[in-house]
Structures are given as C-alpha cells and as structure tokens.
CSV table of C-alpha atoms in Angstrom, one decimal:
chain,number,residue,atom,x,y,z
A,252,MET,CA,0.4,0.0,0.3
A,253,GLU,CA,1.3,3.4,-0.2
A,254,VAL,CA,1.3,5.9,2.5
A,255,LYS,CA,1.5,10.0,1.3
A,256,VAL,CA,2.0,12.3,3.8
A,257,GLN,CA,-0.6,14.6,4.3
A,258,GLY,CA,-0.2,18.3,4.4
A,259,GLU,CA,0.5,21.4,1.7
A,260,ARG,CA,3.8,21.8,3.1
A,261,TRP,CA,3.7,25.4,4.1
A,262,PHE,CA,6.4,26.9,5.7
A,263,PRO,CA,6.6,29.9,8.2
A,264,ALA,CA,7.6,33.2,7.7
A,265,GLU,CA,10.7,34.7,9.1
A,266,THR,CA,10.0,38.4,9.1
A,267,ASN,CA,10.0,40.2,11.9
A,268,PHE,CA,6.9,41.3,13.9
A,269,SER,CA,8.0,44.7,14.0
A,270,GLU,CA,8.9,44.6,9.1
A,271,GLU,CA,4.9,43.7,8.8
A,272,LEU,CA,4.2,46.2,12.4
A,273,LYS,CA,2.8,49.2,9.1
A,274,ASP,CA,1.6,46.5,6.5
A,275,LEU,CA,-0.4,45.3,9.1
A,276,TRP,CA,-1.6,46.6,11.8
A,277,GLY,CA,-1.4,50.2,11.9
A,278,ASN,CA,1.6,53.2,11.2
A,279,TRP,CA,2.1,52.8,15.2
A,280,TYR,CA,5.5,53.3,16.7
A,281,CYS,CA,7.6,55.1,19.7
A,282,ASP,CA,11.6,54.7,20.8
A,283,SER,CA,11.7,58.2,21.9
A,284,GLU,CA,10.3,61.5,23.9
A,285,VAL,CA,10.8,63.8,21.0
A,286,GLY,CA,11.1,62.6,17.8
A,287,THR,CA,8.5,64.9,15.4
A,288,LEU,CA,4.7,63.9,17.4
A,289,ARG,CA,2.1,62.0,14.9
A,290,SER,CA,-0.4,60.6,16.7
A,291,VAL,CA,-1.4,60.6,20.6
A,292,LEU,CA,-4.4,59.0,22.8
A,293,LEU,CA,-6.1,61.0,25.7
A,294,HIS,CA,-8.7,61.0,27.3
A,295,ARG,CA,-11.2,63.7,27.5
A,296,PRO,CA,-12.1,64.8,31.0
A,297,GLY,CA,-15.6,63.4,32.0
A,298,LEU,CA,-18.5,62.1,34.7
A,299,GLU,CA,-16.2,61.2,36.8
A,300,ILE,CA,-14.2,64.4,38.3
A,301,GLU,CA,-18.1,66.2,38.3
A,302,GLY,CA,-17.6,65.2,42.2
A,303,ILE,CA,-14.3,66.3,42.6
A,304,ASN,CA,-14.8,68.9,46.5
A,305,GLU,CA,-13.1,70.1,48.9
A,306,GLU,CA,-14.0,67.2,51.0
A,307,ASN,CA,-12.5,64.3,48.7
A,308,PHE,CA,-10.7,65.4,46.4
A,309,ALA,CA,-7.2,64.2,48.4
A,310,ASP,CA,-8.8,60.4,48.4
A,311,PHE,CA,-8.0,60.4,44.9
A,312,ARG,CA,-5.0,62.0,45.3
A,313,PHE,CA,-6.3,65.5,43.9
A,314,ARG,CA,-4.0,68.8,45.5
A,315,ALA,CA,-7.8,70.9,45.3
A,316,PRO,CA,-10.5,70.2,43.8
A,317,MET,CA,-11.0,70.2,39.3
A,318,ASN,CA,-13.6,72.9,37.7
A,319,PRO,CA,-14.6,70.2,34.7
A,320,VAL,CA,-15.1,73.5,32.6
A,321,ARG,CA,-12.1,74.8,32.8
A,322,ALA,CA,-10.0,71.7,32.9
A,323,ARG,CA,-11.8,69.9,29.4
A,324,ARG,CA,-11.7,73.4,28.2
A,325,GLN,CA,-7.0,73.3,29.3
A,326,GLN,CA,-7.4,70.2,27.6
A,327,ASP,CA,-9.2,71.0,24.4
A,328,ALA,CA,-6.5,73.9,23.9
A,329,LEU,CA,-4.2,70.9,24.1
A,330,ALA,CA,-5.4,68.8,21.4
A,331,ASP,CA,-6.1,72.0,19.0
A,332,LEU,CA,-2.7,72.8,19.8
A,333,PHE,CA,-1.4,68.7,18.7
A,334,ARG,CA,-3.8,69.2,15.7
A,335,SER,CA,-2.1,72.5,14.3
A,336,HIS,CA,0.6,70.8,14.0
A,337,GLY,CA,-0.5,68.2,12.2
A,338,VAL,CA,-1.1,65.5,15.1
A,339,GLU,CA,-3.3,63.1,14.6
A,340,VAL,CA,-5.3,63.1,18.3
A,341,HIS,CA,-7.9,59.6,19.6
A,342,TYR,CA,-10.3,59.8,22.6
A,343,VAL,CA,-10.4,57.0,25.1
A,344,GLU,CA,-13.9,55.4,24.4
A,345,ARG,CA,-15.7,53.7,27.1
A,346,GLN,CA,-13.9,54.6,29.8
A,347,ARG,CA,-15.0,54.7,33.6
A,348,THR,CA,-17.2,57.6,35.2
A,349,ASP,CA,-15.9,56.5,38.8
A,350,ARG,CA,-12.0,57.7,38.2
A,351,PRO,CA,-11.0,60.9,37.6
A,352,ASN,CA,-7.8,60.5,37.5
A,353,ALA,CA,-8.0,58.9,34.0
A,354,LEU,CA,-6.9,61.6,32.5
A,355,TYR,CA,-3.4,61.6,32.6
A,356,MET,CA,-3.4,58.9,30.5
A,357,ARG,CA,0.4,58.8,31.0
A,358,ASP,CA,0.3,55.8,33.7
A,359,LEU,CA,-1.4,53.6,31.4
A,360,MET,CA,0.5,52.6,28.7
A,361,PHE,CA,3.8,52.5,27.3
A,362,MET,CA,4.2,52.7,24.0
A,363,THR,CA,7.0,50.8,22.1
A,364,PRO,CA,8.3,50.2,18.7
A,365,GLU,CA,6.3,47.7,18.5
A,366,GLY,CA,3.6,47.8,20.3
A,367,ALA,CA,1.9,49.4,23.9
A,368,ILE,CA,2.7,47.9,26.6
A,369,ILE,CA,-0.8,48.0,29.1
A,370,CYS,CA,0.1,49.2,33.2
A,371,ARG,CA,-1.3,49.0,35.8
A,372,PRO,CA,-1.9,51.2,38.6
A,373,ALA,CA,-0.7,51.3,41.6
A,374,ILE,CA,-3.7,53.1,44.0
A,375,PRO,CA,-6.6,51.4,44.6
A,376,ALA,CA,-8.4,54.4,43.1
A,377,ARG,CA,-6.6,53.9,39.7
A,378,ARG,CA,-7.2,51.0,39.3
A,379,GLY,CA,-9.6,49.6,36.1
A,380,GLU,CA,-8.7,52.6,34.2
A,381,GLU,CA,-6.3,50.4,32.1
A,382,LYS,CA,-9.1,48.4,30.9
A,383,ALA,CA,-10.9,50.8,28.5
A,384,VAL,CA,-7.1,52.2,27.0
A,385,ALA,CA,-6.4,48.3,26.0
A,386,ARG,CA,-10.1,48.3,24.2
A,387,THR,CA,-9.1,51.5,22.7
A,388,LEU,CA,-6.2,50.6,21.7
A,389,THR,CA,-7.4,47.6,20.0
A,390,SER,CA,-9.7,49.1,18.6
A,391,LEU,CA,-7.3,51.4,16.9
A,392,GLY,CA,-5.0,48.2,16.1
A,393,VAL,CA,-2.7,48.8,18.0
A,394,PRO,CA,-1.2,45.9,19.4
A,395,ILE,CA,-0.2,45.1,22.8
A,396,ILE,CA,2.6,43.2,23.0
A,397,LYS,CA,2.3,43.0,27.0
A,398,THR,CA,-0.1,43.8,29.8
A,399,ILE,CA,1.7,44.2,33.7
A,400,ASN,CA,-0.1,41.5,35.7
A,401,GLY,CA,0.8,39.0,38.6
A,402,ASP,CA,2.0,40.7,41.9
A,403,GLY,CA,3.0,43.8,39.3
A,404,TYR,CA,2.1,47.4,39.0
A,405,PHE,CA,3.8,49.8,37.0
A,406,GLU,CA,3.1,53.1,36.2
A,407,GLY,CA,4.1,53.8,31.5
A,408,ALA,CA,5.5,57.4,33.8
A,409,CYS,CA,7.7,55.6,35.3
A,410,VAL,CA,9.4,53.8,32.0
A,411,MET,CA,11.7,56.8,29.3
A,412,TRP,CA,12.8,56.7,26.4
A,413,VAL,CA,15.9,58.7,25.7
A,414,ASN,CA,16.3,56.8,22.9
A,415,ARG,CA,15.6,53.5,20.3
A,416,GLU,CA,19.0,52.1,22.5
A,417,THR,CA,18.2,53.0,26.0
A,418,VAL,CA,15.5,53.3,28.7
A,419,ILE,CA,15.6,54.6,31.8
A,420,ILE,CA,12.9,52.0,34.1
A,421,GLY,CA,12.5,53.5,37.8
A,422,THR,CA,10.8,51.5,40.6
A,423,GLY,CA,8.5,53.4,43.9
A,424,SER,CA,5.3,53.6,44.8
A,425,ARG,CA,4.4,53.0,41.2
A,426,SER,CA,6.6,50.9,40.5
A,427,ASN,CA,7.5,47.5,41.7
A,428,GLU,CA,10.3,45.2,41.1
A,429,SER,CA,8.5,42.8,39.2
A,430,GLY,CA,6.1,45.3,37.1
A,431,ALA,CA,9.8,47.0,36.6
A,432,LEU,CA,11.6,43.0,35.5
A,433,GLN,CA,8.5,43.2,32.7
A,434,VAL,CA,8.3,46.0,31.4
A,435,GLN,CA,12.5,45.2,30.9
A,436,ARG,CA,11.7,41.5,30.2
A,437,GLU,CA,9.5,43.4,26.4
A,438,LEU,CA,11.8,46.2,25.6
A,439,ARG,CA,14.7,43.5,25.6
A,440,ASN,CA,12.7,41.9,23.1
A,441,ILE,CA,12.9,44.4,21.3
A,442,GLY,CA,15.4,45.2,21.3
A,443,VAL,CA,16.4,47.7,24.1
A,444,LYS,CA,20.3,47.2,25.1
A,445,ASN,CA,20.8,50.4,28.0
A,446,ILE,CA,18.4,49.5,30.5
A,447,ILE,CA,19.1,51.8,33.3
A,448,ARG,CA,17.2,51.5,37.0
A,449,THR,CA,16.9,54.1,39.4
A,450,GLN,CA,15.0,54.5,42.4
A,451,ILE,CA,12.3,57.0,42.7
A,452,PRO,CA,13.1,59.2,45.6
A,453,TYR,CA,10.3,59.4,48.3
A,454,GLY,CA,9.1,63.1,46.8
A,455,SER,CA,8.7,61.6,43.6
A,456,ILE,CA,5.7,59.6,42.1
A,457,HIS,CA,7.0,59.4,38.5
A,458,LEU,CA,10.4,59.9,36.6
A,459,ASP,CA,9.1,62.6,34.6
A,460,GLY,CA,9.0,64.4,37.9
A,461,TYR,CA,12.9,65.5,38.2
A,462,MET,CA,13.1,64.2,34.3
A,463,ASN,CA,12.4,64.3,30.9
A,464,MET,CA,13.6,64.5,27.4
A,465,ILE,CA,13.8,67.3,25.2
A,466,ASP,CA,15.8,67.3,22.5
A,467,VAL,CA,17.7,64.7,21.1
A,468,ASN,CA,20.3,63.6,23.2
A,469,LYS,CA,19.2,66.5,25.8
A,470,LEU,CA,17.9,65.5,29.1
A,471,VAL,CA,16.7,68.4,31.9
A,472,ILE,CA,16.5,66.8,35.0
A,473,PHE,CA,16.1,67.8,38.6
A,474,PRO,CA,19.3,67.3,40.2
A,475,TRP,CA,18.3,67.0,43.9
A,476,HIS,CA,16.1,64.1,43.0
A,477,THR,CA,18.3,62.5,40.6
A,478,THR,CA,20.8,59.2,41.5
A,479,TYR,CA,24.1,59.3,41.0
A,480,ASP,CA,24.3,56.1,38.9
A,481,CYS,CA,21.5,56.9,36.7
A,482,MET,CA,23.2,60.6,36.1
A,483,LYS,CA,25.8,58.5,34.9
A,484,GLN,CA,25.5,56.5,32.7
A,485,LEU,CA,23.6,58.6,31.2
A,486,LEU,CA,26.5,61.4,30.7
A,487,ASP,CA,28.3,57.9,29.6
A,488,LEU,CA,26.8,57.7,27.2
A,489,GLY,CA,26.6,60.7,25.8
A,490,ILE,CA,23.1,62.8,27.2
A,491,GLU,CA,23.5,66.6,28.1
A,492,LEU,CA,21.8,67.0,31.5
A,493,ILE,CA,20.0,70.6,31.6
A,494,GLU,CA,19.8,70.8,35.3
A,495,LEU,CA,16.8,72.5,36.5
A,496,PRO,CA,17.2,74.0,40.3
A,497,TYR,CA,14.1,76.3,40.4
A,498,ILE,CA,11.7,73.8,42.9
A,499,ASP,CA,8.7,76.4,43.0
A,500,GLU,CA,8.3,76.2,39.3
A,501,LEU,CA,8.5,71.8,39.8
A,502,LYS,CA,5.9,71.4,41.8
A,503,HIS,CA,4.2,74.1,42.1
A,504,GLY,CA,4.4,75.0,38.1
A,505,MET,CA,4.8,71.1,36.7
A,506,SER,CA,7.7,72.7,33.9
A,507,LEU,CA,8.9,69.4,33.2
A,508,ASN,CA,5.6,68.6,32.7
A,509,PHE,CA,6.2,69.2,28.9
A,510,ILE,CA,5.6,67.6,25.2
A,511,ALA,CA,8.0,67.8,22.9
A,512,LEU,CA,6.7,67.9,19.8
A,513,ALA,CA,9.4,68.0,17.5
A,514,PRO,CA,13.2,67.5,18.6
A,515,GLY,CA,14.5,71.3,20.7
A,516,LYS,CA,10.2,72.4,20.1
A,517,ILE,CA,8.2,72.2,23.1
A,518,VAL,CA,4.4,72.4,25.1
A,519,MET,CA,4.6,74.1,28.1
A,520,PRO,CA,2.5,74.6,31.2
A,521,SER,CA,2.1,78.4,31.4
A,522,GLY,CA,3.6,81.0,34.2
A,523,ASN,CA,6.6,79.3,35.0
A,524,GLU,CA,9.4,82.3,33.3
A,525,LYS,CA,13.3,80.8,35.0
A,526,SER,CA,12.0,77.3,33.5
A,527,LYS,CA,11.3,79.0,30.2
A,528,GLN,CA,14.3,80.8,29.4
A,529,LEU,CA,16.3,78.1,30.6
A,530,PHE,CA,14.8,76.0,27.9
A,531,LYS,CA,15.2,78.7,26.1
A,532,GLU,CA,19.3,78.6,26.9
A,533,HIS,CA,19.7,76.0,25.6
A,534,GLY,CA,18.2,76.0,22.0
A,535,ILE,CA,13.6,74.7,23.1
A,536,GLU,CA,10.9,76.3,21.1
A,537,VAL,CA,8.4,77.0,23.5
A,538,ILE,CA,4.6,77.2,23.4
A,539,GLU,CA,3.1,78.3,26.5
A,540,LEU,CA,-0.6,76.2,27.5
A,541,GLU,CA,-2.7,77.6,30.2
A,542,MET,CA,-3.2,74.4,32.8
A,543,ASP,CA,-3.4,75.2,35.9
A,544,GLU,CA,-7.0,73.6,36.5
A,545,ILE,CA,-5.5,70.6,35.4
A,546,ILE,CA,-2.2,70.7,37.9
A,547,ASN,CA,-5.0,70.7,40.3
A,548,GLY,CA,-4.8,66.7,39.8
A,549,TRP,CA,-1.2,66.4,40.3
A,550,GLY,CA,-0.5,66.4,36.1
A,551,ALA,CA,-0.3,68.3,33.5
A,552,ILE,CA,0.4,68.3,29.3
A,553,HIS,CA,3.5,65.0,29.8
A,554,CYS,CA,0.8,63.2,32.5
A,555,MET,CA,-1.7,63.8,29.8
A,556,THR,CA,-0.5,62.3,26.7
A,557,ALA,CA,-0.2,58.7,25.5
A,558,PHE,CA,2.2,58.8,22.8
A,559,LEU,CA,0.7,56.2,20.0
A,560,ASN,CA,3.2,57.5,17.2
A,561,ARG,CA,6.5,60.0,17.0
A,562,ASP,CA,9.1,59.4,14.2
A,563,PRO,CA,12.4,57.2,14.4
A,564,VAL,CA,15.4,59.6,15.9
C-alpha cells in the first residue's frame, strides 16, 4: 500500500514583527520622547471629575478640587494645538465614570516600536482605568505586546525613552520590581540594549516629576532627586544634562511636565518664567498653554498624553 504524506507543505514566514507592523497593523511606533509627534491618545475629562470637591479631593490624590468646565477647556486647547501641528488625536472610549484620574493617560500605557504595554496602576483609586485604554487601542488596531500582571504594578510615567537603544526604568511607590522586570523583558525582546534602572525618590512618584527629555540627547533634570549612578550612565552615553533648580516652578507650576512636539520644540504649562528662560538658553522653542486647572489633579501636559506614533530618532 502506498502511503502519501498529508499536508500542503506550508512554511512559516521568517520576517520580524516590526517589518510587518505598518502593513498589517498600522503606523504605530515610538522610540523616543522627542521624535516628531504624529499621533496621541487622550481621555477627555467626563462625569468622573464632576464630583471632586473640598471634602473628597484628597481621596483621589488631587491637590485641590477641579473645575470641570475649565479642565475640559484646557485639555481641548492642548488637543487643538496638537492638531495644528499635524498630530492625530484619538480619545479613550467608554472610560469608567468613577475614576477622576483617568485623564492622566501617561500612567496607563507605554508605547514602543512594536506596540503598547498596558500598565497596572498602583493605587486602588486608579485600578480598572487600563481596561478602557486596552479596548480603545484594540479598536484602533494598535498591537498590545504586554499587560502588566501577576503581583506587578507599573505606571507608564515610571519609564522613559532616551533613544532607541536606551530606556530609564524607575521603581518606587507607583512601580514595583515585578512590574519593572516585566517591562524590562519586553524592551529587551524588541532590541533595547541599555536599561538604566533607578530608584524614584520618596518625594516623587514618577520619573517625569524630576526628569524629561527635551531634545535629542538632552535631558532636563531636577538634580536634587536624581541618583548619581543613573546620571553617570547617561553622561557616559553622551546625554547632556540640563539642571533645573527652580523647585517652586517644578512642584507648583509643573514646569517639567512638557511634551516635545519635535526635537527641540516643546509645549509646557504657562507661568514658569525661569524654567522657560532656561529652556530657551539651550536652544529650545517653547509654546505655553494654561494648565492651572489640570494641575489641580497633580498632572499636566506630559501626564495627560499617551504617545501612539512618533517619528524614529
């Protein structure tokens, strides 16, 4: 009896995921904090901020009650600025109405060259916000390469791109070792060579509370909160450190909570004259927006914006 081998002899494609990403999924990419911004994800404040008052604002880690009308107006101005610079603005769909912090999108995801990492917030008042973000990303066609799970917790503002090969990861009150290791493994898998680990100090909860990339190979820092080992590794990699010593503007005006629209061009909260002058002295083009109402929730421009696409640097 003649026995014939069954099957059609199909063989797997050996191409990398990154090579197929644009054709199969869409144009979703981020390998820096400063490449020209092309697409973002925001959450426009909804019913969840209507009930923030003098008696309960501290329960949600707000610094003061938030005026919903002014808060929406200030975020809308940011969205309009993005659009005027050619940035596509997407919004989270069907977010929970009992999570006032949901407008601070940076904490809920972290974008990479191959897709998004869905974060797991540390505090109970924010848990569950990430579900709506994951649903929205799926509807847009953005690949989700990891969701923080197990005993890990990790917020997106605890990690920062320096360049395609270098990322800073911090641990502290909003990210534990388990969550950090999960992010680190994914970044290694997509080719990040330099993982700089650092402790986030007691006086901050996220990296962007005391450091932010402002241009290619330029990092603004509040030097009193940075660790020597972290800064030494960055210096050895050729990163210029711009020291911002103005603690009043840093903490009350959130002058480091800016976003680069392109290399050397930022949008930052208004009212921080000393910080603005420092940036200009280093060749940075500065656009200002009023953010005082948004800041009542201890966040500003960088906190509100999740990157979906930036040009490679």
